[in-house]
Amino acid sequence: MDHDATYQLLRNLTSPVVAVTSERAGKRNAMISDAAVRASIVPSVPRLSVYIHKFNYSHDMIFETGRFVLHLLRTDQLDLVHRLGFVSGRDRDKLADVAHRLGHLGAPVLDDCYAHFECRIVNVMDTGSSTCFLGDVLHVGHGAGRAPRGEVMTAAHFRANMPAAWRKDYEQHLLVAQRFAEERSRDIRPVVWKGVAAPGR
Ligand SMILES: Cc1cc2nc3c(=O)[nH]c(=O)nc-3n(C[C@H](O)[C@H](O)[C@H](O)COP(=O)(O)O)c2cc1C
């Protein structure tokens, strides 16, 4: 198998670019993912799933609190992707200058986005290097707006339109993540999701 060609084909399965926010013991954080999909066809049971790498600061914040907010972004929000997806919340308070409020579940809701989904985790799947979180969508909105506007940003749009000055960093971060994932991908543990002791904390 030609692994590089396969990887390029698999890129067709990436999701829109989303911002995932979390909160734990007063600390607020946000990161970027392009691995989120609708996970229910039932309108009365809205669900989504998202893969988060274990080395990301957000991972344990989400795992330990059982909730997150997932935001669809617009094509004009490249700067936000750079701000949230290129540095870790371990090193910087990434939401200090990003307008937001705490949502119904206690995790941050960004004011400016195409749409947001407040989720309570109902199950997880361990992949070795990451966790796939399955969330019930409990509240929906458009940040501080009343209706969606603009176009949803896809992963392909981001890769094609990010400023040239960011590309080296992007590729370097991807390489580091790929090396981590390569080492850990076969170390899959059975995880039974029992919820969190006190939801939201
Ligand atoms: C376009 C793009 C897509 C990304 N997709 C994912 C993803 O699907 N899962 C993931 O865990 N990290 C993904 N990342 C990387 C995280 O956003 C990045 O490591 C971030 O700094 C993590 O922040 P944290 O340590 O504060 O949680 C992506 C980054 C970019 C720019």
Short mmCIF file of C-alpha atoms and ligand atoms in Angstrom, two decimals:
data_model
loop_
_atom_site.label_atom_id
_atom_site.label_comp_id
_atom_site.label_asym_id
_atom_site.label_seq_id
_atom_site.Cartn_x
_atom_site.Cartn_y
_atom_site.Cartn_z
CA MET A 1 0.00 0.00 0.00
CA ASP A 2 1.22 3.51 -0.82
CA HIS A 3 0.75 5.11 2.59
CA ASP A 4 1.15 8.72 1.44
CA ALA A 5 -1.42 8.28 -1.35
CA THR A 6 -3.78 6.56 1.07
CA TYR A 7 -3.41 9.42 3.56
CA GLN A 8 -4.25 11.95 0.84
CA LEU A 9 -7.36 9.95 -0.08
CA LEU A 10 -8.36 9.75 3.58
CA ARG A 11 -8.15 13.55 3.75
CA ASN A 12 -11.43 13.50 1.82
CA LEU A 13 -12.94 12.25 5.06
CA THR A 14 -11.86 15.20 7.18
CA SER A 15 -14.65 17.31 8.62
CA PRO A 16 -15.21 21.06 8.60
CA VAL A 17 -12.79 22.96 10.79
CA VAL A 18 -14.32 23.25 14.25
CA ALA A 19 -13.34 24.94 17.51
CA VAL A 20 -13.81 22.75 20.59
CA THR A 21 -14.02 24.49 23.95
CA SER A 22 -13.78 23.11 27.47
CA GLU A 23 -13.67 24.25 31.08
CA ARG A 24 -12.25 22.56 34.17
CA ALA A 25 -12.05 24.08 37.65
CA GLY A 26 -12.24 27.63 36.33
CA LYS A 27 -9.70 27.11 33.51
CA ARG A 28 -11.15 27.72 30.02
CA ASN A 29 -9.62 26.40 26.84
CA ALA A 30 -10.22 25.92 23.12
CA MET A 31 -8.61 23.94 20.31
CA ILE A 32 -9.21 23.15 16.64
CA SER A 33 -10.27 19.85 15.10
CA ASP A 34 -11.17 18.64 11.63
CA ALA A 35 -12.39 15.24 12.82
CA ALA A 36 -16.01 15.92 13.84
CA VAL A 37 -19.12 14.37 12.32
CA ARG A 38 -22.84 14.11 12.85
CA ALA A 39 -23.39 10.88 14.79
CA SER A 40 -27.17 10.46 14.71
CA ILE A 41 -29.80 10.49 11.99
CA VAL A 42 -32.58 11.04 14.50
CA PRO A 43 -33.67 14.69 14.72
CA SER A 44 -34.93 14.17 18.27
CA VAL A 45 -31.59 12.62 19.35
CA PRO A 46 -28.99 15.05 17.96
CA ARG A 47 -25.45 13.70 18.39
CA LEU A 48 -21.97 14.35 17.12
CA SER A 49 -18.53 12.82 17.60
CA VAL A 50 -15.04 14.27 17.58
CA TYR A 51 -11.52 12.78 17.85
CA ILE A 52 -9.16 14.52 20.25
CA HIS A 53 -5.48 13.55 20.63
CA LYS A 54 -4.44 12.59 24.14
CA PHE A 55 -1.44 14.96 24.11
CA ASN A 56 -3.70 17.97 23.70
CA TYR A 57 -4.44 19.87 26.90
CA SER A 58 -8.13 19.86 25.95
CA HIS A 59 -8.26 16.04 26.03
CA ASP A 60 -8.24 15.56 29.79
CA MET A 61 -10.30 18.72 30.36
CA ILE A 62 -13.05 17.21 28.21
CA PHE A 63 -12.65 13.66 29.52
CA GLU A 64 -12.77 14.73 33.15
CA THR A 65 -15.73 17.10 32.84
CA GLY A 66 -17.84 15.10 30.38
CA ARG A 67 -18.79 18.09 28.27
CA PHE A 68 -17.58 20.38 25.48
CA VAL A 69 -18.87 22.92 22.99
CA LEU A 70 -18.19 22.35 19.31
CA HIS A 71 -18.29 25.38 16.96
CA LEU A 72 -18.58 25.41 13.19
CA LEU A 73 -16.45 28.29 11.88
CA ARG A 74 -16.74 30.51 8.81
CA THR A 75 -14.26 30.75 5.96
CA ASP A 76 -13.28 34.26 7.18
CA GLN A 77 -12.09 32.91 10.56
CA LEU A 78 -8.61 31.68 9.57
CA ASP A 79 -7.04 33.81 12.32
CA LEU A 80 -9.08 32.04 14.97
CA VAL A 81 -7.84 28.67 13.69
CA HIS A 82 -4.28 29.93 14.00
CA ARG A 83 -4.89 31.27 17.49
CA LEU A 84 -6.55 28.11 18.85
CA GLY A 85 -4.97 25.34 16.78
CA PHE A 86 -1.26 26.21 16.71
CA VAL A 87 -0.49 26.65 20.43
CA SER A 88 -1.54 24.77 23.54
CA GLY A 89 -3.62 26.07 26.40
CA ARG A 90 -0.83 24.75 28.64
CA ASP A 91 1.34 27.62 27.38
CA ARG A 92 -1.18 30.42 26.84
CA ASP A 93 -4.68 31.51 27.86
CA LYS A 94 -6.02 31.23 24.31
CA LEU A 95 -9.46 32.59 25.18
CA ALA A 96 -8.19 35.73 26.96
CA ASP A 97 -8.81 37.85 23.85
CA VAL A 98 -11.59 35.81 22.25
CA ALA A 99 -15.12 37.02 23.08
CA HIS A 100 -17.11 34.25 24.74
CA ARG A 101 -19.45 33.42 27.60
CA LEU A 102 -20.05 30.25 29.59
CA GLY A 103 -22.89 28.21 28.09
CA HIS A 104 -25.66 26.20 29.73
CA LEU A 105 -23.29 23.30 30.50
CA GLY A 106 -20.53 25.53 31.88
CA ALA A 107 -18.13 25.32 28.91
CA PRO A 108 -17.24 28.41 26.82
CA VAL A 109 -19.42 29.43 23.87
CA LEU A 110 -17.57 31.63 21.37
CA ASP A 111 -19.50 34.78 20.37
CA ASP A 112 -18.31 34.65 16.77
CA CYS A 113 -18.94 31.39 14.89
CA TYR A 114 -21.26 29.90 12.27
CA ALA A 115 -23.00 27.71 14.84
CA HIS A 116 -22.29 26.08 18.19
CA PHE A 117 -23.36 22.79 19.80
CA GLU A 118 -23.19 22.29 23.55
CA CYS A 119 -22.58 18.60 24.20
CA ARG A 120 -22.72 16.18 27.10
CA ILE A 121 -20.57 13.07 26.53
CA VAL A 122 -22.56 9.83 26.33
CA ASN A 123 -19.78 7.47 25.27
CA VAL A 124 -16.12 7.35 24.29
CA MET A 125 -13.87 5.14 22.19
CA ASP A 126 -10.14 4.79 22.81
CA THR A 127 -7.95 4.75 19.68
CA GLY A 128 -4.64 4.46 21.53
CA SER A 129 -3.46 7.95 20.59
CA SER A 130 -6.78 9.76 20.85
CA THR A 131 -10.31 9.49 22.19
CA CYS A 132 -13.43 9.67 20.08
CA PHE A 133 -16.04 11.51 22.14
CA LEU A 134 -19.71 10.90 21.38
CA GLY A 135 -21.84 13.79 22.58
CA ASP A 136 -25.54 14.45 22.96
CA VAL A 137 -26.22 17.94 21.58
CA LEU A 138 -28.18 19.62 24.36
CA HIS A 139 -28.12 23.28 23.24
CA VAL A 140 -27.57 24.89 19.85
CA GLY A 141 -26.98 28.46 18.76
CA HIS A 142 -24.96 30.80 16.55
CA GLY A 143 -22.57 32.20 19.15
CA ALA A 144 -23.84 35.68 20.01
CA GLY A 145 -25.59 35.90 16.63
CA ARG A 146 -29.17 35.07 15.78
CA ALA A 147 -28.64 33.20 12.50
CA PRO A 148 -25.80 31.56 10.57
CA ARG A 149 -23.95 33.79 8.13
CA GLY A 150 -21.15 33.21 5.63
CA GLU A 151 -19.78 29.81 4.60
CA VAL A 152 -18.66 26.92 6.83
CA MET A 153 -14.89 26.45 6.73
CA THR A 154 -13.80 23.03 5.49
CA ALA A 155 -10.41 21.47 6.24
CA ALA A 156 -9.55 21.69 2.53
CA HIS A 157 -10.37 25.41 2.57
CA PHE A 158 -8.06 25.93 5.54
CA ARG A 159 -5.17 24.02 3.98
CA ALA A 160 -5.54 25.87 0.68
CA ASN A 161 -5.99 29.35 2.15
CA MET A 162 -3.83 29.58 5.28
CA PRO A 163 -1.19 32.33 4.96
CA ALA A 164 2.14 31.00 3.63
CA ALA A 165 3.85 32.13 6.86
CA TRP A 166 1.85 29.58 8.88
CA ARG A 167 2.47 26.54 6.68
CA LYS A 168 5.83 25.48 8.12
CA ASP A 169 4.40 25.53 11.65
CA TYR A 170 1.27 23.65 10.53
CA GLU A 171 3.31 20.91 8.89
CA GLN A 172 5.68 20.65 11.84
CA HIS A 173 2.77 20.29 14.32
CA LEU A 174 1.18 17.68 12.07
CA LEU A 175 4.42 15.70 11.93
CA VAL A 176 4.79 15.72 15.72
CA ALA A 177 1.15 14.60 16.11
CA GLN A 178 1.65 11.85 13.52
CA ARG A 179 4.75 10.53 15.33
CA PHE A 180 2.87 10.45 18.64
CA ALA A 181 -0.08 8.71 17.00
CA GLU A 182 2.17 6.18 15.26
CA GLU A 183 3.70 5.14 18.59
CA ARG A 184 0.40 4.90 20.44
CA SER A 185 -2.18 3.79 17.85
CA ARG A 186 -1.97 0.08 18.64
CA ASP A 187 -2.21 0.56 22.41
CA ILE A 188 -6.01 0.52 22.48
CA ARG A 189 -7.64 0.20 25.89
CA PRO A 190 -11.23 -0.78 26.52
CA VAL A 191 -12.92 2.20 28.16
CA VAL A 192 -16.37 2.04 29.67
CA TRP A 193 -17.86 5.52 29.91
CA LYS A 194 -19.61 5.88 33.22
CA GLY A 195 -20.11 9.62 33.10
CA VAL A 196 -18.41 11.96 35.52
CA ALA A 197 -19.00 11.97 39.25
CA ALA A 198 -20.44 15.47 39.35
CA PRO A 199 -21.46 16.49 35.82
CA GLY A 200 -19.75 19.64 34.62
CA ARG A 201 -17.01 19.63 37.26
C1 LIG B 1 -6.73 22.50 10.83
C2 LIG B 1 -6.41 21.81 12.14
C3 LIG B 1 -7.02 20.60 12.43
C4 LIG B 1 -6.76 19.93 13.63
N1 LIG B 1 -7.41 18.75 13.90
C5 LIG B 1 -7.23 18.16 15.11
C6 LIG B 1 -8.00 17.00 15.47
O1 LIG B 1 -8.85 16.53 14.71
N2 LIG B 1 -7.80 16.45 16.70
C7 LIG B 1 -6.88 16.96 17.59
O2 LIG B 1 -6.75 16.43 18.69
N3 LIG B 1 -6.11 18.06 17.27
C8 LIG B 1 -6.29 18.66 16.07
N4 LIG B 1 -5.58 19.79 15.74
C9 LIG B 1 -4.50 20.24 16.65
C10 LIG B 1 -4.98 21.01 17.89
O3 LIG B 1 -5.93 21.99 17.57
C11 LIG B 1 -3.75 21.67 18.52
O4 LIG B 1 -2.82 20.66 18.91
C12 LIG B 1 -4.05 22.57 19.68
O5 LIG B 1 -2.93 23.37 19.95
C13 LIG B 1 -4.45 21.83 20.93
O6 LIG B 1 -4.67 22.77 21.96
P1 LIG B 1 -4.70 22.38 23.50
O7 LIG B 1 -3.36 21.75 23.86
O8 LIG B 1 -4.88 23.72 24.20
O9 LIG B 1 -5.84 21.46 23.71
C14 LIG B 1 -5.83 20.49 14.56
C15 LIG B 1 -5.21 21.72 14.27
C16 LIG B 1 -5.49 22.37 13.07
C17 LIG B 1 -4.83 23.69 12.79
#
